[in-house]
Short mmCIF file of C-alpha atoms in Angstrom, two decimals:
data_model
loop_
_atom_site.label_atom_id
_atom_site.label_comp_id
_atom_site.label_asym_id
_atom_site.label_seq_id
_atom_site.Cartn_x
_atom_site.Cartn_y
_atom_site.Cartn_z
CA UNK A 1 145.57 25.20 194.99
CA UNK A 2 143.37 26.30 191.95
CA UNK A 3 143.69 26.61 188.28
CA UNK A 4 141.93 28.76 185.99
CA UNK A 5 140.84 27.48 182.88
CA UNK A 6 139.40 29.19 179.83
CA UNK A 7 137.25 27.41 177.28
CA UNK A 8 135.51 24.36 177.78
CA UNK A 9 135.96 22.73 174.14
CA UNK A 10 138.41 19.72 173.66
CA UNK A 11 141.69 20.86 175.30
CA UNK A 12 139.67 23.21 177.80
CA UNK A 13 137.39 20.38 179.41
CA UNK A 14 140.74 17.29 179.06
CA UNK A 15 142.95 19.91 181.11
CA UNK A 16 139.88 20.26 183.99
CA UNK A 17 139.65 17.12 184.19
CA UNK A 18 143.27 16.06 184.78
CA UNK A 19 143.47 18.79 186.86
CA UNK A 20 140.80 17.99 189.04
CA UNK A 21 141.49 14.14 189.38
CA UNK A 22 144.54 15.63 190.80
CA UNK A 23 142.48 17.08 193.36
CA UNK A 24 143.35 20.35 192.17
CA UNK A 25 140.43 23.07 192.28
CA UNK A 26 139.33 24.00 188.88
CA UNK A 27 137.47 27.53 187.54
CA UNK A 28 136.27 26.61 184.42
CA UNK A 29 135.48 29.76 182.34
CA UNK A 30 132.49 28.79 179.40
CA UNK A 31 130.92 32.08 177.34
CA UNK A 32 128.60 29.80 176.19
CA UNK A 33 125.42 29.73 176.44
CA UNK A 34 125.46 34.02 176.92
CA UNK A 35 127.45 34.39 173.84
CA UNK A 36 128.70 31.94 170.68
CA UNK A 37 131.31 31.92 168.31
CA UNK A 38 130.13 31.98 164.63
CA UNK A 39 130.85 28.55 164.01
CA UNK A 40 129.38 27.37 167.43
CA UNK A 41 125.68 26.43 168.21
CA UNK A 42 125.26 23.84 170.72
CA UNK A 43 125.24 24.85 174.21
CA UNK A 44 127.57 21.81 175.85
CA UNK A 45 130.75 21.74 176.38
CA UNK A 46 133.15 19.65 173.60
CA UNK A 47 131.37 20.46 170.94
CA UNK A 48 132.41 19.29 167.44
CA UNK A 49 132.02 21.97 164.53
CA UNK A 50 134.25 20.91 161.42
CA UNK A 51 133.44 16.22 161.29
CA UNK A 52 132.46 14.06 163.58
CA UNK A 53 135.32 12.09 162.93
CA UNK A 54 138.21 11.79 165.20
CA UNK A 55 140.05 10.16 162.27
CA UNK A 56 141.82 6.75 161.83
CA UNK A 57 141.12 4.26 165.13
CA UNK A 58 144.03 1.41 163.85
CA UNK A 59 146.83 1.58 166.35
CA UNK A 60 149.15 1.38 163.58
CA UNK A 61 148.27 4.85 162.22
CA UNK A 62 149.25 8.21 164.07
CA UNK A 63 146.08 9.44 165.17
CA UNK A 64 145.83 5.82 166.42
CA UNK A 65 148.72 5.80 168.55
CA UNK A 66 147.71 9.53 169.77
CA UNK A 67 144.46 8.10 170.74
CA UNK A 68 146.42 5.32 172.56
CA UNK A 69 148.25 7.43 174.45
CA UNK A 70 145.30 9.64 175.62
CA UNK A 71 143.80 6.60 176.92
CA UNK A 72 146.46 5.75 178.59
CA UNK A 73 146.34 9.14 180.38
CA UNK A 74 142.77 8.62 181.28
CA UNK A 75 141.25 10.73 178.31
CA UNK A 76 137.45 12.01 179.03
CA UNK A 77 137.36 12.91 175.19
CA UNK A 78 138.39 8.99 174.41
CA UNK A 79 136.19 7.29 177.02
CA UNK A 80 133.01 9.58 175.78
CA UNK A 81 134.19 8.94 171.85
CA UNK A 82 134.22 5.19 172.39
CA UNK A 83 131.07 5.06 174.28
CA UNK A 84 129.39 7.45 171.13
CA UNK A 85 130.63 5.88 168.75
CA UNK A 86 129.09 5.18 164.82
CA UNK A 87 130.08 3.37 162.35
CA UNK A 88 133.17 4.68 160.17
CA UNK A 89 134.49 2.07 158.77
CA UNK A 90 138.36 2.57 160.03
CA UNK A 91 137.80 6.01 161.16
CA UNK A 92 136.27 7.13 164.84
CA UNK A 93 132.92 8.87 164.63
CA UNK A 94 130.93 10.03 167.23
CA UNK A 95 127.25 10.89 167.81
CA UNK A 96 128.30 14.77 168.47
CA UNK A 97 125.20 15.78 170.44
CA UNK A 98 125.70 12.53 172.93
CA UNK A 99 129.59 12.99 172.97
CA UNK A 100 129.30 16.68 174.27
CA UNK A 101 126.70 15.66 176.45
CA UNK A 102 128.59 12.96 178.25
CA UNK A 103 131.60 15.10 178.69
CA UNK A 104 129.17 17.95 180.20
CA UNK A 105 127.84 16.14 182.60
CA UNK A 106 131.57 14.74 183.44
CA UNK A 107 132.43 18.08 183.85
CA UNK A 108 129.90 19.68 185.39
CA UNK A 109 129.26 17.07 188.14
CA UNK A 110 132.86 16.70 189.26
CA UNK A 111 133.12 18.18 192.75
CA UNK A 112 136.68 19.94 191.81
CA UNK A 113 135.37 22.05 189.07
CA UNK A 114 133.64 25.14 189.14
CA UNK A 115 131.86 26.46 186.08
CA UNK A 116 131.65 29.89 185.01
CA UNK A 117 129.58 30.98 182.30
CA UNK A 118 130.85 33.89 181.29
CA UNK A 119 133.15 35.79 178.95
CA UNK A 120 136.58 36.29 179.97
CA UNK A 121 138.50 39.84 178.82
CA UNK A 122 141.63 39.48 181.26
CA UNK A 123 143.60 36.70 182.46
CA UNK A 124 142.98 36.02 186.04
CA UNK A 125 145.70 35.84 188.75
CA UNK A 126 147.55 32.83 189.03
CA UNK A 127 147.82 29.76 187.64
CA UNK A 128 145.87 29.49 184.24
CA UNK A 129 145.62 27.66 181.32
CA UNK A 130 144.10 29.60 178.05
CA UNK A 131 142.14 26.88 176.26
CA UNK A 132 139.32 29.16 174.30
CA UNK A 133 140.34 27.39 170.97
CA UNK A 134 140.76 29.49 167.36
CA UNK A 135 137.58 31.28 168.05
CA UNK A 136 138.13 33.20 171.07
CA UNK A 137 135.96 36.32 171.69
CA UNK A 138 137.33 39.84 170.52
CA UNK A 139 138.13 40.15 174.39
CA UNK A 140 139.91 37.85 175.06
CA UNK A 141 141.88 37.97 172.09
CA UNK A 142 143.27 41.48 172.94
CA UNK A 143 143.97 40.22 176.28
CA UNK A 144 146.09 36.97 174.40
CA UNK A 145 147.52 40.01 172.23
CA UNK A 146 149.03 41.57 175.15
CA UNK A 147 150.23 39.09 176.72
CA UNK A 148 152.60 37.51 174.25
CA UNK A 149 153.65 40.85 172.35
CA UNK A 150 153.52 39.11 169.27
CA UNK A 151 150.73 39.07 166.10
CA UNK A 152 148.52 36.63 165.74
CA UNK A 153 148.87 34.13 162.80
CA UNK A 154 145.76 32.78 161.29
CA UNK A 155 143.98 30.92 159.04
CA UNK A 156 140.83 29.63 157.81
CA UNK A 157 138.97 26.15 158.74
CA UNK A 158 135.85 25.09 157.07
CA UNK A 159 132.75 22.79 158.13
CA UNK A 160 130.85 20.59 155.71
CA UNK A 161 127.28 20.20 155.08
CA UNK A 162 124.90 18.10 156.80
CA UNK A 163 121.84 16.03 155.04
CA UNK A 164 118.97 13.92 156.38
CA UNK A 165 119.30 10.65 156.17
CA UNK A 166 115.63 9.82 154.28
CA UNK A 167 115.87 12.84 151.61
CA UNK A 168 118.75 10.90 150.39
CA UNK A 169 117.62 9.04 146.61
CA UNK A 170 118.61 5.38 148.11
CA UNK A 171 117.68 4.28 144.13
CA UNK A 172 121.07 6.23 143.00
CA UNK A 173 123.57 6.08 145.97
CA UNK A 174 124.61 3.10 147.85
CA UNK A 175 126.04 1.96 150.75
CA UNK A 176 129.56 0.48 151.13
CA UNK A 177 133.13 1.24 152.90
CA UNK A 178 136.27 1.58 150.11
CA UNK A 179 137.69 -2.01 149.70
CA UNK A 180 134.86 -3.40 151.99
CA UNK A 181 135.82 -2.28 154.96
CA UNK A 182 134.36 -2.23 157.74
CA UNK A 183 130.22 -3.06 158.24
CA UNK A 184 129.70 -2.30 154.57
CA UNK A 185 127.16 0.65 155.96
CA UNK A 186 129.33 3.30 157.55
CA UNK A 187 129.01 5.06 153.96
CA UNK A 188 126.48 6.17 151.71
CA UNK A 189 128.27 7.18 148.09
CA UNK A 190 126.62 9.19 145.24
CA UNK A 191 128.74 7.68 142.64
CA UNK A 192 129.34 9.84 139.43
CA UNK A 193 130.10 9.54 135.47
CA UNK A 194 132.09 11.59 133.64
CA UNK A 195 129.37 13.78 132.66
CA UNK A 196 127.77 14.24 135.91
CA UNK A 197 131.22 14.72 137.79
CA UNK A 198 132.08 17.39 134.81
CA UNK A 199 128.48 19.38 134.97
CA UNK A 200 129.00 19.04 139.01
CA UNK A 201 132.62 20.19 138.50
CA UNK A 202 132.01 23.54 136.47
CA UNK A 203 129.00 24.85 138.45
CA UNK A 204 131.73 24.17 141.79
CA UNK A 205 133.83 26.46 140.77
CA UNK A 206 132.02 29.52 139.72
CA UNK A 207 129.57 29.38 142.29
CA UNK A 208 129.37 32.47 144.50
CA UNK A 209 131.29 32.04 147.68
CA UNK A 210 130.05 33.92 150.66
CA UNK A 211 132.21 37.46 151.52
CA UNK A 212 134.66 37.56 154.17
CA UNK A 213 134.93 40.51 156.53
CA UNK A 214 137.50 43.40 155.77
CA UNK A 215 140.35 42.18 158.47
CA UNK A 216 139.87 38.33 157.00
CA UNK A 217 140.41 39.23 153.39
CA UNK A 218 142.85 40.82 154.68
CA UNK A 219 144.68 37.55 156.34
CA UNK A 220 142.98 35.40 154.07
CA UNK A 221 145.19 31.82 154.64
CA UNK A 222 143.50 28.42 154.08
CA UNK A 223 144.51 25.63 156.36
CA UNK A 224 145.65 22.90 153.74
CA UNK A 225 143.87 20.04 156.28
CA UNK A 226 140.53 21.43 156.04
CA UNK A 227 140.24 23.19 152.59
CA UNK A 228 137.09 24.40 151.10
CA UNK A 229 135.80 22.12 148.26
CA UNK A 230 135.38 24.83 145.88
CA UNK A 231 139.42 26.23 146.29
CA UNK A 232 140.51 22.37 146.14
CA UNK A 233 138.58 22.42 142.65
CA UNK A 234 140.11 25.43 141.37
CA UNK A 235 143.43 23.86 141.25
CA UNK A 236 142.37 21.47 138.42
CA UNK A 237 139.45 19.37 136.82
CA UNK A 238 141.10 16.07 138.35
CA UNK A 239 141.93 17.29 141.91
CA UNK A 240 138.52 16.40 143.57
CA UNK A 241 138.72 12.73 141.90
CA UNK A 242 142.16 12.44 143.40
CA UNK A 243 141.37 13.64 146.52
CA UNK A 244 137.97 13.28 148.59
CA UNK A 245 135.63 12.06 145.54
CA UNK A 246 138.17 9.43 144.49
CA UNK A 247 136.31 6.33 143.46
CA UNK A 248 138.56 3.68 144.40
CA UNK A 249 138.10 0.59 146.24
CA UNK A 250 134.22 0.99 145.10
CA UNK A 251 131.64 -0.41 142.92
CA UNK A 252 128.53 1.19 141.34
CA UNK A 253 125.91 -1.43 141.83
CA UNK A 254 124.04 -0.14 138.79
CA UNK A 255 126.37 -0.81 136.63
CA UNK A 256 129.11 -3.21 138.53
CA UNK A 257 131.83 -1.12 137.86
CA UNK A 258 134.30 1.72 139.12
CA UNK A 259 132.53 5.57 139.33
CA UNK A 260 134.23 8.12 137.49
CA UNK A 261 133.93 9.99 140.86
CA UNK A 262 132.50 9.42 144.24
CA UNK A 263 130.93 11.56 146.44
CA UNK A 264 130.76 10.01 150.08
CA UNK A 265 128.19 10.94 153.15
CA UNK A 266 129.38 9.82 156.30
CA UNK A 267 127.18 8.87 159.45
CA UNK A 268 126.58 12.14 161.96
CA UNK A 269 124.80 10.46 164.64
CA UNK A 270 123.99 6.98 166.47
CA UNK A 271 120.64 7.28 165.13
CA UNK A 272 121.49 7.55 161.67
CA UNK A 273 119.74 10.00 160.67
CA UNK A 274 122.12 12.56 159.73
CA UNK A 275 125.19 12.41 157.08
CA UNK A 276 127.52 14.84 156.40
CA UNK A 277 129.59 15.37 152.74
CA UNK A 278 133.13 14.05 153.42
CA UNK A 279 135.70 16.35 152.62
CA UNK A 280 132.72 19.51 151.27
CA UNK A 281 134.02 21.93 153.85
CA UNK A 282 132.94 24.81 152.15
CA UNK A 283 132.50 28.70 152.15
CA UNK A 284 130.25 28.96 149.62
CA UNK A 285 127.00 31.05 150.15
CA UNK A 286 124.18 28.68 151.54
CA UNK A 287 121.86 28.62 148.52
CA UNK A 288 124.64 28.33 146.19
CA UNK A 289 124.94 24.80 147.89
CA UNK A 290 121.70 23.88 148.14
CA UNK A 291 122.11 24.47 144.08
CA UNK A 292 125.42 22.96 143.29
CA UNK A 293 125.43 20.06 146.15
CA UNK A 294 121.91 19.22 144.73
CA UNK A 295 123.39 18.38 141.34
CA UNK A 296 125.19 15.34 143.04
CA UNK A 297 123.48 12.26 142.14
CA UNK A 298 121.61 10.69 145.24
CA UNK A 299 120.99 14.32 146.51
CA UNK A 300 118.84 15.93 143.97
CA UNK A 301 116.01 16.28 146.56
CA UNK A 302 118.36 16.20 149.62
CA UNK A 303 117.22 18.34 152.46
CA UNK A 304 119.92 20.36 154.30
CA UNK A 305 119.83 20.30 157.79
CA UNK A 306 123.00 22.18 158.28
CA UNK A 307 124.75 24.49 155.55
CA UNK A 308 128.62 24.36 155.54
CA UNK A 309 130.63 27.81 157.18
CA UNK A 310 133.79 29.09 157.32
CA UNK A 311 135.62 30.95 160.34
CA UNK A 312 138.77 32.33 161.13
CA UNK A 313 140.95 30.58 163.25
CA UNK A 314 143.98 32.15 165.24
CA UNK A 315 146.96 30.51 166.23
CA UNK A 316 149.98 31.69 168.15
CA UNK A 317 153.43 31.64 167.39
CA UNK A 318 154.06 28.93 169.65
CA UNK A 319 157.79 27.95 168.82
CA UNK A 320 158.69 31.19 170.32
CA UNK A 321 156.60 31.62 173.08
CA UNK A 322 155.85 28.36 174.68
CA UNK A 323 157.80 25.23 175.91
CA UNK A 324 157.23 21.77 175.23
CA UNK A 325 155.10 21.77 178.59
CA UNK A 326 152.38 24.34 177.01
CA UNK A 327 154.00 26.69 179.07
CA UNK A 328 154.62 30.33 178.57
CA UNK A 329 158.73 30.53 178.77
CA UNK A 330 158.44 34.15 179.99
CA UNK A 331 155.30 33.50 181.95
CA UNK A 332 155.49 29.90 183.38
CA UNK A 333 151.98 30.11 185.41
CA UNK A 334 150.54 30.35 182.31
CA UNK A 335 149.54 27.76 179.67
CA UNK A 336 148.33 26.99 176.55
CA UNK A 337 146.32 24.59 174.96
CA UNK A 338 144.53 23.18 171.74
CA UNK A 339 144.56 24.56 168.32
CA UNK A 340 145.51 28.18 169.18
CA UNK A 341 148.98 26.61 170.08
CA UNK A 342 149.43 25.38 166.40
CA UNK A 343 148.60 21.71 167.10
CA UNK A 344 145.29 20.85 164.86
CA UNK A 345 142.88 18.34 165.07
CA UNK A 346 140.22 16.94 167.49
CA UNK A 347 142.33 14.49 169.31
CA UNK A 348 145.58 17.03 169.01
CA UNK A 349 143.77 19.41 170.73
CA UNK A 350 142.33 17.70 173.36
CA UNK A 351 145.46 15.94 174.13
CA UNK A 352 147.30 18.85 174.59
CA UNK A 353 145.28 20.36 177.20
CA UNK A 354 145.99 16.44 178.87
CA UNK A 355 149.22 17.83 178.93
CA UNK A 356 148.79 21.32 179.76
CA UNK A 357 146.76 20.12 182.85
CA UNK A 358 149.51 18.17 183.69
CA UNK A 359 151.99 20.15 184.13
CA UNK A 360 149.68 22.99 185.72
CA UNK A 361 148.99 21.12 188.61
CA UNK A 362 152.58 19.35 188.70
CA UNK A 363 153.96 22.94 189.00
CA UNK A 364 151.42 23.59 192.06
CA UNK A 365 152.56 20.67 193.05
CA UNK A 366 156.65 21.74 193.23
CA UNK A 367 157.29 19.09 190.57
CA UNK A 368 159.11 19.33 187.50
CA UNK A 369 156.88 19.52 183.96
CA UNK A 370 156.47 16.15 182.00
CA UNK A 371 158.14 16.56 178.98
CA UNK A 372 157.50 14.08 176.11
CA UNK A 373 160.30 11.35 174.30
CA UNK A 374 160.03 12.82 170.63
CA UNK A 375 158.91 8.74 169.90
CA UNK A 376 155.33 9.13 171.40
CA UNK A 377 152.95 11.25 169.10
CA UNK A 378 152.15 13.65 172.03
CA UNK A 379 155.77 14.25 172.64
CA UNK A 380 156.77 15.17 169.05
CA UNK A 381 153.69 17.26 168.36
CA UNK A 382 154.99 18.93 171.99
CA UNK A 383 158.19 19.29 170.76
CA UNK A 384 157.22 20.56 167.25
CA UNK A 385 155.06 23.85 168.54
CA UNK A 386 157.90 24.88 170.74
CA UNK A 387 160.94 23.89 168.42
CA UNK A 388 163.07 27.52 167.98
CA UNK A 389 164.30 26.52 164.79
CA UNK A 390 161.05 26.71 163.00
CA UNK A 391 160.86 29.78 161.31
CA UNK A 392 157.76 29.57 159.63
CA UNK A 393 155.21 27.99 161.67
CA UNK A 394 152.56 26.49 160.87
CA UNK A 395 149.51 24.30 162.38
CA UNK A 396 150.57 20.61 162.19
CA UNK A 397 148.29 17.36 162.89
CA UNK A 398 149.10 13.56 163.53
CA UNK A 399 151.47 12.14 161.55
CA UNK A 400 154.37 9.27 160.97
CA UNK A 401 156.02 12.30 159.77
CA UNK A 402 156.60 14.27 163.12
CA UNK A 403 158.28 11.37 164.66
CA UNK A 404 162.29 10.22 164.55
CA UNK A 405 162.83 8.20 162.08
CA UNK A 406 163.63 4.04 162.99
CA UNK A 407 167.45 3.08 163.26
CA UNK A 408 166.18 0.36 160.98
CA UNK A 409 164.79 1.04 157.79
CA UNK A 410 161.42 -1.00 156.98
CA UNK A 411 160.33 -0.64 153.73
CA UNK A 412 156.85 -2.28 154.20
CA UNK A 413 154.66 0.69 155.15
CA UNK A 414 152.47 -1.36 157.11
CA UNK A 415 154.96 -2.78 158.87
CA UNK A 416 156.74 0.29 159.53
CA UNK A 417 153.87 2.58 160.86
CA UNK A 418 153.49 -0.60 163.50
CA UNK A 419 156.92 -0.49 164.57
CA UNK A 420 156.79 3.35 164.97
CA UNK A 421 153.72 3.27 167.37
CA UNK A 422 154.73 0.22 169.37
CA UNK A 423 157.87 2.30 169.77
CA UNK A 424 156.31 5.49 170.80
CA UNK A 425 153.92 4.01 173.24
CA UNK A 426 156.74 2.02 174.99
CA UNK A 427 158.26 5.42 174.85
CA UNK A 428 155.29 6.95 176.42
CA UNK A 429 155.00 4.30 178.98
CA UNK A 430 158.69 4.78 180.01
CA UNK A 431 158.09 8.83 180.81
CA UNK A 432 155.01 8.28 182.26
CA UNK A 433 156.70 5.71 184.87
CA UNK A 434 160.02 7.88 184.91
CA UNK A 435 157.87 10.63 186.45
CA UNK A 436 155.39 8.73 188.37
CA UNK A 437 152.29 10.01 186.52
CA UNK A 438 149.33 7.38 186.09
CA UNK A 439 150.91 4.44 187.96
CA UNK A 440 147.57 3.02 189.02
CA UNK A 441 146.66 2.40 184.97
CA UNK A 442 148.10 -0.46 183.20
CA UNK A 443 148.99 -0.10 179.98
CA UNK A 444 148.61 -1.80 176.51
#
């Protein structure tokens, strides 16, 4: 029995590994390091190219619960997060370099997979599970094309910039988590006043962006999730202070009271030596940021060690193509998995190639696929990309909002986001033992 798999990023390398703990005989089809995406540079395998955050950790949140039930499933991207791990305050960071590493080595070492470092044009025979993510080669993407008879969907994602640590003006910005949480450290802020946040504000939004290419001017759709900084401003002077430079829950300690605006840096790396601009993905050209970032206060003399981008990324219409197994109706030998199915997010994407792995080797295996309760997070983000009824589909994330709603209603919201993930992991628990997957891990 074998399985061909095609991308080693997030869903690519969690659907190898499930296969092959299976004892299932993996190809595992990388084009790096002969040929990278725009948006890719590093040569190993998992690599991270928008945060380093995996988002909120607290069980009673939904990418908590989704990270709950990929460790219970015996996630590789959860056991190499939690071993990478830097301070976030409530969020999950990871070192990116020593994430991908770990999962490389995982990968590469395990005596069930094959890698194959090469592009991929055509499918190959059998069973297979298309993994390549959003940025798939020009090949392979005509081969996808033909497959499913249908026209791509797409939209845009954006990365944020990345400053050293010790260029940062430690005399201006501070160091703190909103509402003192967490170490007090996971966050640098550049706090603003009015003035500064309206000078920063009006040289944001006629700075030059950077030109797109004929065919994505063309298709030009901005993923609401990971907007550039520069649209999100153009919708109104106060947008940016309600959304990611909101000062609340902090204190200036120049002046021992609330910023006007906030600007925060999170940590990039164990060492602490990077930080990226929360919520600054960004298209504009690189030296108009080096100009208009540089007017934040803290990061007048900042030095930029990465400049943020902006790619295209292509989804399929997955509600009428696929199953709530990842599965090709019309083709079952073939799968799907990660963002190019419409689910979006790190840990959404690597789950679902958990569950595209899954139910490749179950079908090698004669068994029937495992198909989610609606109550776990997996299971309604399953059940979301391959609902019929959705007519106009679009890429969806974590959230309380995918799952049923409780026969109780709970107005605490606290108290109601806890009920709904204890309820979803006893959910998940019950499938799992229902069809016989993971019995030698104990739960929760």
């Amino acid at each position: 029995m074998k399985v061909s798999v095609i991308g080693a990023g997030l869903a690519g390398c969690e659907a190898a590994w499930q296969l092959a703990n299976r004892g299932i005989l993996v190809e595992l089809f990388e084009m790096k390091p002969q040929k990278y995406t725009p948006a890719h540079h590093y040569k190993g395998f998992a690599e991270l190219i928008c945060s380093n955050s995996l988002k909120a950790a607290r069980f009673d949140s939904a990418a908590g619960l989704l990270k709950a039930e990929m460790e219970r499933m015996g996630s590789l991207v959860m056991e190499s997060a939690r071993r990478f791990a830097v301070p976030a305050g409530g969020a999950l960071a990871v070192d990116r370099t020593l994430f991908s590493d770990y999962i490389t080595q995982k990968i590469t070492s395990h005596p069930n997979i094959r890698v194959v470092q090469e592009e991929v044009t055509e499918l190959p025979e059998g069973t297979v599970i298309v993994a390549a993510g959003p940025l798939m080669s020009e090949g392979l993407a005509q081969a996808v094309q033909r497959l499913v008879e249908e026209e791509h969907l797409s939209f845009f994602d954006a990365a944020a910039p990345i400053v050293a640590a010790d260029s940062i003006d430690m005399a201006v910005a501070f160091e703190a988590s909103r509402y003192s949480n967490g170490e007090g450290d996971d966050y640098i802020n550049c706090p603003m006043n009015k003035e500064e946040y309206e000078r920063f504000y009006e040289a944001l939004i006629s700075a030059e962006s950077a030109p797109l290419k004929e065919i994505d001017q063309r298709d030009f759709k901005v993923y609401e999730g990971c907007m550039p900084v520069e649209v999100m401003a153009k919708r109104g002077a106060d947008t940016l202070r309600y959304g990611p430079l909101k000062p609340v829950g902090l204190t200036d300690p120049r002046t021992g009271r609330r910023p006007w605006a906030v600007v925060q840096l999170r940590k990039e790396n164990a060492g602490s030596t990077m930080y990226n601009l929360v919520g600054f993905q960004t298209n504009l050209k690189w030296g108009e940021q080096k100009r208009v970032f540089s007017m934040i206060p803290g990061l007048k003399e900042a030095e930029f060690l990465r400049y943020g981008v902006m790619h295209r990324n292509t989804f399929i219409n997955s509600p009428k193509l696929l199953n709530a197994a990842f599965q090709l109706k019309k083709q079952p030998e073939i799968f799907f998995a990660g963002q190019i199915t419409g689910v979006e997010g790190y840990t959404e994407s690597a789950a679902s190639g958990m569950l595209a792995g899954v139910n490749a080797g179950r079908r090698l295996e004669g068994k029937e696929p495992v198909i989610l309760p609606r109550e776990s997070m997996l299971g309604a983000l399953s059940h979301y990309i391959s609902d019929e009824t959705v007519v106009n589909f679009q890429p969806m994330g974590a959230n309380m909002g995918v799952l049923p709603a409780l026969e109780e209603r709970i107005r605490d919201k606290k108290l109601r986001y806890r009920t709904l993930s204890e309820r979803g992991y006893r959910a998940l628990e019950a499938a799992l033992m229902k069809y016989g997957e993971y019995e030698d891990r104990k739960g929760m």
